[in-house]
Coordinates of C-alpha atoms and ligand atoms in Angstrom, one line a residue:
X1 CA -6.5 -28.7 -11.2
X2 CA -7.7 -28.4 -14.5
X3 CA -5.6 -27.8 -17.5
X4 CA -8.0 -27.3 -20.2
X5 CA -11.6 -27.2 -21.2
X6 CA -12.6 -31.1 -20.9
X7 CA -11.9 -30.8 -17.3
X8 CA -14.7 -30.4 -14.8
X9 CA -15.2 -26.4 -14.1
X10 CA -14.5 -24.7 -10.8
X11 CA -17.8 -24.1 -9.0
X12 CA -17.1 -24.1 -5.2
X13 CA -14.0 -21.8 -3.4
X14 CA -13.0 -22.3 0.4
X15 CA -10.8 -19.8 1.5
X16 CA -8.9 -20.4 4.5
X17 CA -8.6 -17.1 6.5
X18 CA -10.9 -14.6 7.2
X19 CA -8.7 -11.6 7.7
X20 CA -8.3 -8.7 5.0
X21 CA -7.0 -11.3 2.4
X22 CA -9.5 -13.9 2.9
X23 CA -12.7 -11.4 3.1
X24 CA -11.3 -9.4 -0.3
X25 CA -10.3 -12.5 -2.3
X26 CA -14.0 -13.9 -1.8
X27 CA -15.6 -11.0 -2.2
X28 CA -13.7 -10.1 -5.5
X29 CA -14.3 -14.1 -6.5
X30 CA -17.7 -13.5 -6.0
X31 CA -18.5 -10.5 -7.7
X32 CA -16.6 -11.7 -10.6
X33 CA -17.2 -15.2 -11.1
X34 CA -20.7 -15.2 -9.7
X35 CA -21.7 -18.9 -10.4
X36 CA -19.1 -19.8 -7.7
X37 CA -20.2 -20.8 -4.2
X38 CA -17.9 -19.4 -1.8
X39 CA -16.7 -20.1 1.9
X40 CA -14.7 -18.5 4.2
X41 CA -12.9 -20.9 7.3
X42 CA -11.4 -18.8 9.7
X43 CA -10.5 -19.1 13.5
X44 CA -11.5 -16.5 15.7
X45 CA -9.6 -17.7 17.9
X46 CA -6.5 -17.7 16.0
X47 CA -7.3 -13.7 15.1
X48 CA -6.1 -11.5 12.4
X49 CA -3.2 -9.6 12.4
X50 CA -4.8 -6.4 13.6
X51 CA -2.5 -4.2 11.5
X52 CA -2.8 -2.4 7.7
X53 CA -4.6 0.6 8.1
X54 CA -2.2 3.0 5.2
X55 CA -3.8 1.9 1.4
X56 CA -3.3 3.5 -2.1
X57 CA -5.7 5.3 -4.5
X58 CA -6.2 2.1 -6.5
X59 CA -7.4 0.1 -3.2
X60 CA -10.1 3.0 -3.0
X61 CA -11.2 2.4 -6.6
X62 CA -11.2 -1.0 -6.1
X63 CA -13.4 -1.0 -3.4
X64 CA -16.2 0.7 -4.3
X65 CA -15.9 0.1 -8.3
X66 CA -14.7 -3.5 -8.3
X67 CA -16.3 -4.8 -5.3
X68 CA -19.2 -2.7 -5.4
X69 CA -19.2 -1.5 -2.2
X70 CA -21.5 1.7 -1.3
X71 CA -19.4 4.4 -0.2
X72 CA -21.9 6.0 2.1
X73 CA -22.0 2.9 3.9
X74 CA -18.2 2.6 4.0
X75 CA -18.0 5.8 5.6
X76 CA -20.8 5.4 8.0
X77 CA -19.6 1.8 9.2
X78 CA -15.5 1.9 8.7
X79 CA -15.2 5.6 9.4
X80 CA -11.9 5.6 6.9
X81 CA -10.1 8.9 6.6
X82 CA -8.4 10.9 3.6
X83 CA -4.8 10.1 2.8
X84 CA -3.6 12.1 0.4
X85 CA 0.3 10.6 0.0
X86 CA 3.4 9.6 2.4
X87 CA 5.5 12.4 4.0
X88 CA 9.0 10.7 4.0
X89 CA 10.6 12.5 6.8
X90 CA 13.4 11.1 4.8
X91 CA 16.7 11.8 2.9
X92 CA 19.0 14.6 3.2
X93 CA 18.7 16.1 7.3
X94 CA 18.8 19.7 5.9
X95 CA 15.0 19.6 5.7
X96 CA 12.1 17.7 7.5
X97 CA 10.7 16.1 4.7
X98 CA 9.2 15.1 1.0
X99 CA 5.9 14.4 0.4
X100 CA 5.0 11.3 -2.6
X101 CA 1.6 12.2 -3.6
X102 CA -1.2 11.1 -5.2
X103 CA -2.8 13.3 -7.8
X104 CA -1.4 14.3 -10.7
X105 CA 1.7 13.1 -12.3
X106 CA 4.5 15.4 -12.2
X107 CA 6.8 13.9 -14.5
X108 CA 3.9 14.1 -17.7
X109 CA 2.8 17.7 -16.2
X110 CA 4.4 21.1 -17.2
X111 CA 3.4 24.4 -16.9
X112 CA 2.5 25.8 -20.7
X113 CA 5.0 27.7 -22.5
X114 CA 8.3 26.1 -20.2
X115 CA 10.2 24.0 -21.8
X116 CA 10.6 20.9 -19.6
X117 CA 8.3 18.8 -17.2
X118 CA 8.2 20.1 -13.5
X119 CA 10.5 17.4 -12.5
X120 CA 13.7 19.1 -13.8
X121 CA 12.3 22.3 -12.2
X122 CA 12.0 19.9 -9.2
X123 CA 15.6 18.7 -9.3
X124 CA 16.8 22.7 -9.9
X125 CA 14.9 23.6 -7.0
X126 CA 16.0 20.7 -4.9
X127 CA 11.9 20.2 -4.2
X128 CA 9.6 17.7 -3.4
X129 CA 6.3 17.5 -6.4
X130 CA 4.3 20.4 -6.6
X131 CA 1.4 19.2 -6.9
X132 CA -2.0 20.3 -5.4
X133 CA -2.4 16.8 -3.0
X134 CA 1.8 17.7 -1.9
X135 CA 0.3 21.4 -1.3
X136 CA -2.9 19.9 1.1
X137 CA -0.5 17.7 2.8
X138 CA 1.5 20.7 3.8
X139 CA -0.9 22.6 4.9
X140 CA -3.0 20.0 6.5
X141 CA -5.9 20.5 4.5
X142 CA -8.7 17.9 3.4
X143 CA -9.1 17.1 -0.9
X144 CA -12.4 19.3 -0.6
X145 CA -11.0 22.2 -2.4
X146 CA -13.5 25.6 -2.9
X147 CA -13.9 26.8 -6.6
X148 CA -13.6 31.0 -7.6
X149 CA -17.0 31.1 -6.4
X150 CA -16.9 29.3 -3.0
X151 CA -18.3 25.9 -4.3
X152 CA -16.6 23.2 -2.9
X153 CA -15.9 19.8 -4.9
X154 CA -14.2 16.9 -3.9
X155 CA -10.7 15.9 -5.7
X156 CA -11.1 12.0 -5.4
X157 CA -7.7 10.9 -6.2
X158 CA -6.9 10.1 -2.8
X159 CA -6.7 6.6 -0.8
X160 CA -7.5 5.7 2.5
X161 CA -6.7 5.3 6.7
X162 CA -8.7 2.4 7.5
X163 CA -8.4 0.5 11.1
X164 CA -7.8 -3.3 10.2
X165 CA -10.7 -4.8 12.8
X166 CA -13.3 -2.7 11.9
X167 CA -12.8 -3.5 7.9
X168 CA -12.3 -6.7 8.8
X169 CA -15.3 -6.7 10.7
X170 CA -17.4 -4.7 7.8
X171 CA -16.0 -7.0 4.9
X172 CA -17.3 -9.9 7.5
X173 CA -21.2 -7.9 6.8
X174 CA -20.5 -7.6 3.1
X175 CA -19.7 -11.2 2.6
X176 CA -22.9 -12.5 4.5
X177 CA -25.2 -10.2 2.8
X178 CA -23.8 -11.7 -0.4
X179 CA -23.9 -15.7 0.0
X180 CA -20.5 -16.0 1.4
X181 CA -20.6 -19.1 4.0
X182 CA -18.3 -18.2 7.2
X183 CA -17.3 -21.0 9.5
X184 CA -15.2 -20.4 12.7
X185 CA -13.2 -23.6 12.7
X186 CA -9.4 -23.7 12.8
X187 CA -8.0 -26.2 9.5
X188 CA -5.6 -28.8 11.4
X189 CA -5.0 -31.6 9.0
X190 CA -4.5 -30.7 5.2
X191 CA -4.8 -34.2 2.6
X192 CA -3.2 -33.7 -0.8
X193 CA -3.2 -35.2 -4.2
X194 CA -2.0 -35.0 -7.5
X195 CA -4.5 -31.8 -7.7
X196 CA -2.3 -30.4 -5.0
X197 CA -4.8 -30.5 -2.0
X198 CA -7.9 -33.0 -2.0
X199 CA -9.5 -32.2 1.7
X200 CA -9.0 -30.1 4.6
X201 CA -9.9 -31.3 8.4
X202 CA -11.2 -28.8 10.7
X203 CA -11.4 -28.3 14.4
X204 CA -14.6 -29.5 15.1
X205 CA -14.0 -32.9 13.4
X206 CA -15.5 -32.1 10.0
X207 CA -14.0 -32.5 6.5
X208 CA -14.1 -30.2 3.4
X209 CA -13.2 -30.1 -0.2
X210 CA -13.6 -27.9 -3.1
X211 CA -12.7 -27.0 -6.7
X212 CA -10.6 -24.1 -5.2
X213 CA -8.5 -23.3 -2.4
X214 CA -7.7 -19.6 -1.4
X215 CA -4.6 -19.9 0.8
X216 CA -5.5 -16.8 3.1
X217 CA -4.1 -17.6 6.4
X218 CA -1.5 -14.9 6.8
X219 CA 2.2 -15.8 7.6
X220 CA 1.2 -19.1 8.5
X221 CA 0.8 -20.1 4.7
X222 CA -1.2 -23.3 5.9
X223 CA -1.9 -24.4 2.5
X224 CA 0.8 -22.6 -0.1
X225 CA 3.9 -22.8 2.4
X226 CA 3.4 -25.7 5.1
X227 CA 1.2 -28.2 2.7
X228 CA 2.2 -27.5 -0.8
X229 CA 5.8 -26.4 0.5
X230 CA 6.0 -23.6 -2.2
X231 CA 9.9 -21.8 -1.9
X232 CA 10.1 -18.7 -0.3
X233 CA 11.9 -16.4 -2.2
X234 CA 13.7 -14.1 0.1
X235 CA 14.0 -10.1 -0.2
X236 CA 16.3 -10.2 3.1
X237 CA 19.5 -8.8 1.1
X238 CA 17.2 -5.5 -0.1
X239 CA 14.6 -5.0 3.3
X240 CA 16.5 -5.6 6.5
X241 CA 13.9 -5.1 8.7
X242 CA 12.1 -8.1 10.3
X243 CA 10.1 -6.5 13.8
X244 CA 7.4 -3.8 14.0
X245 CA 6.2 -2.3 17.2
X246 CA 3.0 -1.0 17.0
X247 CA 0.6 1.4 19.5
X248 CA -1.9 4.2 19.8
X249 CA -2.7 7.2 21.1
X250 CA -5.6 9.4 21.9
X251 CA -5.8 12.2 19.6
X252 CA -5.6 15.9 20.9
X253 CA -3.7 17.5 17.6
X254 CA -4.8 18.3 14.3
X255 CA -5.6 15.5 12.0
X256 CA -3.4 15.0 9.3
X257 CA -4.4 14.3 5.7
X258 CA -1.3 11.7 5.1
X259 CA 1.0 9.5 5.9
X260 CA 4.1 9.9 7.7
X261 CA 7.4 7.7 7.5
X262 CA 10.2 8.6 9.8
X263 CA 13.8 7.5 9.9
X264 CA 14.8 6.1 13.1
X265 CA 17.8 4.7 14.5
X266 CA 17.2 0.9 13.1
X267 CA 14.5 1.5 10.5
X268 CA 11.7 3.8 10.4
X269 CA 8.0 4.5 11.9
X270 CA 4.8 5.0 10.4
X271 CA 2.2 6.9 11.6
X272 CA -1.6 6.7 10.4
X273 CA -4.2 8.9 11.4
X274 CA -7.8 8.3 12.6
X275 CA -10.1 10.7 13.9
X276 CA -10.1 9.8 18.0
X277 CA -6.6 8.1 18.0
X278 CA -3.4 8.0 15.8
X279 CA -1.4 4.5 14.9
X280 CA 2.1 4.0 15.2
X281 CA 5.0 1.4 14.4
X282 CA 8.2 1.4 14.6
X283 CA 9.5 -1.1 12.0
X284 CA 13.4 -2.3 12.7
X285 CA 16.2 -4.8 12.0
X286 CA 16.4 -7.0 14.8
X287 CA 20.2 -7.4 13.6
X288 CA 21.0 -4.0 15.3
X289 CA 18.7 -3.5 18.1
X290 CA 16.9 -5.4 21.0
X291 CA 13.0 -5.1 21.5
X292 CA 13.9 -2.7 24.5
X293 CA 15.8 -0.2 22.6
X294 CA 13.2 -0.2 19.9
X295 CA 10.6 0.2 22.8
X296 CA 12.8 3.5 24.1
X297 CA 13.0 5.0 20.5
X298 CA 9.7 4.9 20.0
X299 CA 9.1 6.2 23.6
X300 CA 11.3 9.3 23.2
X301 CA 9.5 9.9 19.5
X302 CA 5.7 9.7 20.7
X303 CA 5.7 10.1 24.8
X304 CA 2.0 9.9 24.4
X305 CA 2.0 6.0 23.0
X306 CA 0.3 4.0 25.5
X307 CA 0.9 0.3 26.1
X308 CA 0.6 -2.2 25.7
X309 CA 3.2 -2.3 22.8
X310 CA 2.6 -5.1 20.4
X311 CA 5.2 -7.1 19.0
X312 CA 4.6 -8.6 15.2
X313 CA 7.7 -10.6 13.2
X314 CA 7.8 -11.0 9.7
X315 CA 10.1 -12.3 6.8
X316 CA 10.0 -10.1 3.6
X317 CA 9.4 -12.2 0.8
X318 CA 6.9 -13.8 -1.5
X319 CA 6.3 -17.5 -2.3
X320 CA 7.9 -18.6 -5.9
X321 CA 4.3 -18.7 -7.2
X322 CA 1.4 -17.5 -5.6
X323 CA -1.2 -19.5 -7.8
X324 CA 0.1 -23.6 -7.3
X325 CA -2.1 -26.5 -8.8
X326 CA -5.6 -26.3 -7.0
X327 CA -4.8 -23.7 -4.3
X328 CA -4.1 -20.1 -4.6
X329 CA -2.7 -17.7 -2.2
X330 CA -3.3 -13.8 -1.3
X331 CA -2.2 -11.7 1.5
X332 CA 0.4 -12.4 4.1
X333 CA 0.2 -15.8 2.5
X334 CA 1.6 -15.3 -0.5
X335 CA 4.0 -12.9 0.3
X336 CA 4.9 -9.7 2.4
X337 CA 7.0 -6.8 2.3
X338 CA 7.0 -4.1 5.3
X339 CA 4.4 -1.4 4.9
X340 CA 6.5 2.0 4.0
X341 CA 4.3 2.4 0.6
X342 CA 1.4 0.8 1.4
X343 CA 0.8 -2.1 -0.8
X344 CA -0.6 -4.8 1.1
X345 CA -4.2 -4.0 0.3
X346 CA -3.6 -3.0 -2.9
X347 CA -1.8 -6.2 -3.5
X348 CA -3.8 -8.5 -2.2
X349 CA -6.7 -7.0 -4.6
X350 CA -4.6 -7.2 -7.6
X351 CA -3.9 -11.1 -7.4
X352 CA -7.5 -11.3 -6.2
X353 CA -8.8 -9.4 -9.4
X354 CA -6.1 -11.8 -11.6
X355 CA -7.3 -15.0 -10.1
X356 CA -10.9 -14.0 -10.8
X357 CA -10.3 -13.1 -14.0
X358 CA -8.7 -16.1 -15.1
X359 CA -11.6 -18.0 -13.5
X360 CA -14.1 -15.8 -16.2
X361 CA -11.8 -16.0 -19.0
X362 CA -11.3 -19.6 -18.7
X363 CA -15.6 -20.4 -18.3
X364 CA -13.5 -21.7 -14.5
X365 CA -11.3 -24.0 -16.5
X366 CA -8.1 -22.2 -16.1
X367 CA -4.9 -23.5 -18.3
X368 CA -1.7 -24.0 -17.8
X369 CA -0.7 -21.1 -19.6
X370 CA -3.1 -18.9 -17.6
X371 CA -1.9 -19.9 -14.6
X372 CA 1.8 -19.5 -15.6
X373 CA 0.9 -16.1 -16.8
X374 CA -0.7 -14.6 -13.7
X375 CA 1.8 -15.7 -11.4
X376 CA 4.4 -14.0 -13.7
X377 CA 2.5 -11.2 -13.5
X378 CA 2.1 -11.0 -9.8
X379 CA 5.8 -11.9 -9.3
X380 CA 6.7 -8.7 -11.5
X381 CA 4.5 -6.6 -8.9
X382 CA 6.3 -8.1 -6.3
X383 CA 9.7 -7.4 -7.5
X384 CA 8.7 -3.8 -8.5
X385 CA 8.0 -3.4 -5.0
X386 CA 10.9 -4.9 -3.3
X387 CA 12.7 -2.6 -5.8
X388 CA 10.9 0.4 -4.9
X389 CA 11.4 0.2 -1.4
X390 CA 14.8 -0.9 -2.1
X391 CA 15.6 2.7 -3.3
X392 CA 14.3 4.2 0.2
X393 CA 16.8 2.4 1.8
X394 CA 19.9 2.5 -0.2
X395 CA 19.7 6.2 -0.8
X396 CA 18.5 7.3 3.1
X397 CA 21.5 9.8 3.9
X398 CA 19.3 11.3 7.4
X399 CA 20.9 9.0 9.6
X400 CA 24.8 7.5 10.2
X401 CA 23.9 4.5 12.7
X402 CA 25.4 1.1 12.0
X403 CA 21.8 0.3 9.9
X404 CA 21.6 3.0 8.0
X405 CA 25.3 2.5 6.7
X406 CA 24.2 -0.8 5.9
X407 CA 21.6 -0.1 4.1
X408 CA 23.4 2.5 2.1
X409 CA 26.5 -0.1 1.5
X410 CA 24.8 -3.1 0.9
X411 CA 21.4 -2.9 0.1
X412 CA 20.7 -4.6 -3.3
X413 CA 18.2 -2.0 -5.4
X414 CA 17.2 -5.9 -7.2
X415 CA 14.9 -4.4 -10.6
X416 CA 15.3 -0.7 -9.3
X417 CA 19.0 -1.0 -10.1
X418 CA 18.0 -0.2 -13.9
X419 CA 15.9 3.1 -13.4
X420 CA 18.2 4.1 -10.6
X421 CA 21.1 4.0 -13.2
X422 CA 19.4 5.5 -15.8
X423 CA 18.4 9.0 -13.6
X424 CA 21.9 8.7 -12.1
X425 CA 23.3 9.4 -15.9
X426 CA 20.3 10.8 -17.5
X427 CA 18.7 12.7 -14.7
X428 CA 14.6 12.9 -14.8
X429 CA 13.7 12.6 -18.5
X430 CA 10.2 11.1 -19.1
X431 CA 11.6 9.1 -21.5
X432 CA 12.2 6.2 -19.3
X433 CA 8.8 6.6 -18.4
X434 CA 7.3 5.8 -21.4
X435 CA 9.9 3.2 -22.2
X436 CA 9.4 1.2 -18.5
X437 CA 7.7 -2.4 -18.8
X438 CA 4.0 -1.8 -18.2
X439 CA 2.0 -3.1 -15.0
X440 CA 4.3 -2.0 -12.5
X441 CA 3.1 -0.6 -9.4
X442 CA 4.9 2.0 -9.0
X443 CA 5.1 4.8 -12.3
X444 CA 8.5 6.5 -13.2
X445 CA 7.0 9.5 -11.1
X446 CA 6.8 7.9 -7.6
X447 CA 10.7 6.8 -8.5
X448 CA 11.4 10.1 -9.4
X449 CA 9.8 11.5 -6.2
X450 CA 12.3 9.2 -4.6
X451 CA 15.1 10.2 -6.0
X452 CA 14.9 13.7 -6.3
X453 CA 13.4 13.7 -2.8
X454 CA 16.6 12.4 -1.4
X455 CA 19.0 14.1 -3.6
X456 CA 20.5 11.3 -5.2
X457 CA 23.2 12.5 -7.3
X458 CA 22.8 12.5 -11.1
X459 CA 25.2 13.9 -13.7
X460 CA 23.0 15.3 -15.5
X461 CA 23.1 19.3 -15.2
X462 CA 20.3 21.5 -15.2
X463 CA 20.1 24.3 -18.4
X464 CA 17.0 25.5 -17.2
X465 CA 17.3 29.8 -17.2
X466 CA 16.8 32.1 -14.6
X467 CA 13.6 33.1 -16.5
X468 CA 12.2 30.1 -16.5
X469 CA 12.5 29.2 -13.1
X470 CA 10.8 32.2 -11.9
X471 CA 7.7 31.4 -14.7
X472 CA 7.5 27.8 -12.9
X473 CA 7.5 29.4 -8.8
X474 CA 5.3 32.3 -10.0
X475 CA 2.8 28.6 -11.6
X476 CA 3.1 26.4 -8.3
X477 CA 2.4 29.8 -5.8
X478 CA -0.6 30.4 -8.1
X479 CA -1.7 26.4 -7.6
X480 CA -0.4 26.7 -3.7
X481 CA -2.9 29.7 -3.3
X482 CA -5.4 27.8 -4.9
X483 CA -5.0 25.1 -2.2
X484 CA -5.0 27.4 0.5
X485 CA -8.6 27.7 0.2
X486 CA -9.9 24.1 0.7
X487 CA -11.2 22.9 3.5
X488 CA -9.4 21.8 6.9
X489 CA -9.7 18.5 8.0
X490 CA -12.0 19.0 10.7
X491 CA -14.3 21.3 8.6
X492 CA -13.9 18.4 5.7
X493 CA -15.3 16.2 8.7
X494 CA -17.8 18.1 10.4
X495 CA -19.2 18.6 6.3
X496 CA -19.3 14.6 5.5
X497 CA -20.6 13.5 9.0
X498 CA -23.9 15.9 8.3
X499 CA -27.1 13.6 7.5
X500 CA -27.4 15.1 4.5
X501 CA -23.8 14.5 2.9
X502 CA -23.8 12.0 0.2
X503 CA -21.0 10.1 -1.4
X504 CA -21.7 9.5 -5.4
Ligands
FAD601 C1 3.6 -4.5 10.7 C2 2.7 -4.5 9.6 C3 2.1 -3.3 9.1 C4 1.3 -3.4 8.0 N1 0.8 -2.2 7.5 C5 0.1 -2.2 6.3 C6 -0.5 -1.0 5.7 O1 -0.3 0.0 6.3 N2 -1.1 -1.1 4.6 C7 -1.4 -2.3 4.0 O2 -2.0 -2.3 2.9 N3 -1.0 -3.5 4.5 C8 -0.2 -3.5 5.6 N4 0.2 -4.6 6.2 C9 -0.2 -5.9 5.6 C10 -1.6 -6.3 6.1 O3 -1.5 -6.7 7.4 C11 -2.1 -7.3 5.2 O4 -2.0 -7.0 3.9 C12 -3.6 -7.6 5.5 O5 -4.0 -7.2 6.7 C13 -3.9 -9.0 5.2 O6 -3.6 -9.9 6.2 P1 -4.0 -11.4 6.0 O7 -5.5 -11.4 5.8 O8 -3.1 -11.9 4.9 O9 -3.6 -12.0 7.3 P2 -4.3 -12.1 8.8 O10 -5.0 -10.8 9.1 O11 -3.2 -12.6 9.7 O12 -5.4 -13.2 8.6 C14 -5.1 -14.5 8.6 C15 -6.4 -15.3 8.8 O13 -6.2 -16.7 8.6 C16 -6.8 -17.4 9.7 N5 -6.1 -18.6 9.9 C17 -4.8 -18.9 10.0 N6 -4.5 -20.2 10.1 C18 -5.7 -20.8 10.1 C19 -6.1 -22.2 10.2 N7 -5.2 -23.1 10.3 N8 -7.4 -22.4 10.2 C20 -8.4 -21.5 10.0 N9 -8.0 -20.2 9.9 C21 -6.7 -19.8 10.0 C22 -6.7 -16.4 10.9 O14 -7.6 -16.7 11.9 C23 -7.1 -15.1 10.1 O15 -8.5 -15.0 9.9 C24 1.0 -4.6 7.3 C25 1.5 -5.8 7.9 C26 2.3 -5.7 9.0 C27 2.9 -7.0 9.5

């Protein structure tokens, strides 16, 4: 790979995989660094993984600002729907749940003329955010929200539900319509040499080389893990699940405008939401419980799941480096952690985004020092992440089976620990907000949602008056009402499905 600028410049990519990694990291190549000629290998008959339908608001931005990808279109082909945040049916069993939404930030906002943010009023209150997406989620209600004088505008901080196929089949379109070659061959011979890998042998007999190589081949890590033999750096100690179960059902309830994560007996369950059918999986530590039991769980959770059952094992971790002479990894390749906030997507865009950047910035003569910088960067997202869901786990107090004492015993918070320590003593100042490294994933507020949503115990003691607190309820019920008038999800739906609905 070259190191600096007398070295020749990177003009052709393969990327090997064509699932959600593969399609986004050439389509974000290629509308970034647009002298490069790109081309996606992929076996059909190896598949994708079928699974990674929750996403964040970032993914949505990226999609249609990044990637340039028309949004009327997106809807018409991918048929995505609204999330608005997670419902953690989570944390203390006194109460169902607390949402973490999107929107606006509720550790920055406060009500004028009170004295603190609305997170200390959250920790008084012993409240999940109230916030106008946490109010839609509540009461099942779509971001279309109707002004004083009945006109309705769309709040477009939200993310989406997307089924993994029929992206994956979409991004397929995209790519064609913009240059992107796409062979189905499987890669079964990989040459290397000092550039880390010189050719690749496919299926049909065929070789290929390139400047580039985009290791997208899911958990198989073809290129990164099995050729290049990058270290897996384990998160096993802070995630101790390692099996999801996943189904379907036909829907014939309301839709709802989130996420939902629920604690079960080994782990928990998500559940996505479509307009005919709604997703499940029940993600668990195969340490505590067979396949069968996890199977019975989720039987006695959703009657209404229908086989078959499908049966996906994972390792959470990432690769030491994602970016490793010539050939650079995204997706499942480069690292995974199990889906309870949603980053996969989101992930696998940022590196994308990084890698092409460095491609521009560099005329695609990327140094040394770039590369070394990008995959610091990356490995700080990853760690926020494994930190953030580390806190879901260690502080979970719903449940008293074998893995939830576990978790609560031994689970190691990794970079959380600092932030957890600081609101155990300090309690939910802002301050470490604006004091936090910068680039993390995950803002002080979705920590603070965390931990005031599961009551983890802080020192600190709330001054806050009686007066006070009823100025902040008499605020949120005057923002709840507000909510109350948007739109429903089916009346959201029925509106955007009309002919003449258009997405700006
Ligand atoms: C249980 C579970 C739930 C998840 N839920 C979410 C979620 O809610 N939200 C989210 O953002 N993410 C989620 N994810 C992560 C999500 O699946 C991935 O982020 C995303 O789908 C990317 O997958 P991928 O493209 O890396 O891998 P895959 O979809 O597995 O694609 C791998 C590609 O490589 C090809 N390939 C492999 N080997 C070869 C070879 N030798 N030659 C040629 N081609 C090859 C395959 O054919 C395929 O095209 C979840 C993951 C799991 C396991």
């Amino acid at each position: 790979m070259s190191n600096d600028h007398s070295s020749p410049r990177i003009q052709s990519v393969v990327v090997v995989g064509g699932g959600s990694a593969g399609l986004l990291a050439a389509l974000t190549l290629k509308a970034t660094a647009r002298w490069l000629s790109v081309r996606i290998i992929r076996s059909t008959s190896l598949g994708v993984i079928g699974v990674g339908e929750a996403t964040t608001p970032w993914f949505r931005r990226y999609l249609h600002d990044t990637l340039g990808i028309d949004q009327n279109e997106f809807y018409r082909q991918v048929r995505p729907l609204w999330k608005l945040g997670n419902r953690l049916e989570w944390g203390p069993a006194d109460r169902t749940h607390f949402n973490y939404p999107f929107g606006e930030s509720f550790i920055k906002s406060r009500y004028q003329s009170l004295s603190k943010s609305n997170a200390y009023f959250m920790l008084a209150e012993g409240i999940g955010p109230p916030s106008t997406f946490s109010f839609l989620m509540d009461s099942n209600r779509a971001p279309l929200l109707r002004d004083a004088r009945g006109r309705i505008g769309m709040d477009t901080r939200y993310a989406y539900h997307i089924e993994n196929k029929v992206f994956v089949e979409f991004l397929e379109r995209i790519a064609v319509q913009r240059g992107i070659t796409l062979d189905d061959e499987e890669v079964v011979e990989v040459a290397q040499n000092k550039q880390g890998i010189a050719s690749l042998g496919l299926s049909n007999g065929s070789r290929v080389s390139a400047d580039l190589y985009v290791d997208a081949s899911g958990f198989r890590s073809r290129l990164l893990g099995e050729a290049l033999s990058e270290p897996f750096v384990s998160f096993a100690d802070s995630l101790y699940c390692d099996t999801a179960l996943t189904g379907q059902w036909q829907r014939d309830e309301p839709i709802r405008s989130y996420t939902t994560s629920t604690t079960m007996d080994h782990g928990w369950c998500w559940r996505t939401e479509f307009e005919g059918h709604v997703n499940r999986g029940y993600v668990f530590s195969s340490q505590f419980c067979s396949e069968e039991e996890a199977r019975a769980e989720l039987k006695r959770l959703d009657p209404k799941i229908t086989e078959p059952l499908h049966v996906i094992k994972f390792s959470t971790g990432r690769r030491a480096n994602f970016w490793v002479n010539n050939v650079a990894a995204v997706g499942n390749a480069a690292g995974f952690v199990e889906p309870l906030e949603s980053t996969g997507l989101q992930t696998i865009g940022e590196t994308a985004t990084r890698l092409a950047n460095c491609l521009v910035d560099s005329d695609g003569c990327p140094t040394e020092s770039m590369r070394r910088l990008a995959n610091e960067q990356i490995n700080r997202w990853w760690e926020d992440i494994r930190g953030f869901l580390a806190v879901h786990f260690k502080f979970n107090t719903r449940r008293n089976t074998a893995f939830w004492q576990q978790c609560r015993e031994d689970t190691n918070l990794a970079d959380a620990q600092p932030i957890v320590g600081f609101y155990k003593e300090s309690g939910p100042s802002g301050l470490y907000y604006q004091m936090m490294p910068k680039g993390a994933i995950f803002g002080y507020a979705g920590y603070l949602a965390l931990l005031i949503g599961q009551r983890v115990p802080t020192r600190y003691q709330s001054q806050i008056s009686k007066n006070e607190l009823c100025l902040w309820k008499t605020a949120i019920d005057e923002n709840r009402q507000r909510v109350e008038q948007a739109l429903t999800n089916e009346e959201a739906l029925q509106l955007i499905h009309r002919p003449d609905w258009r997405w700006h």
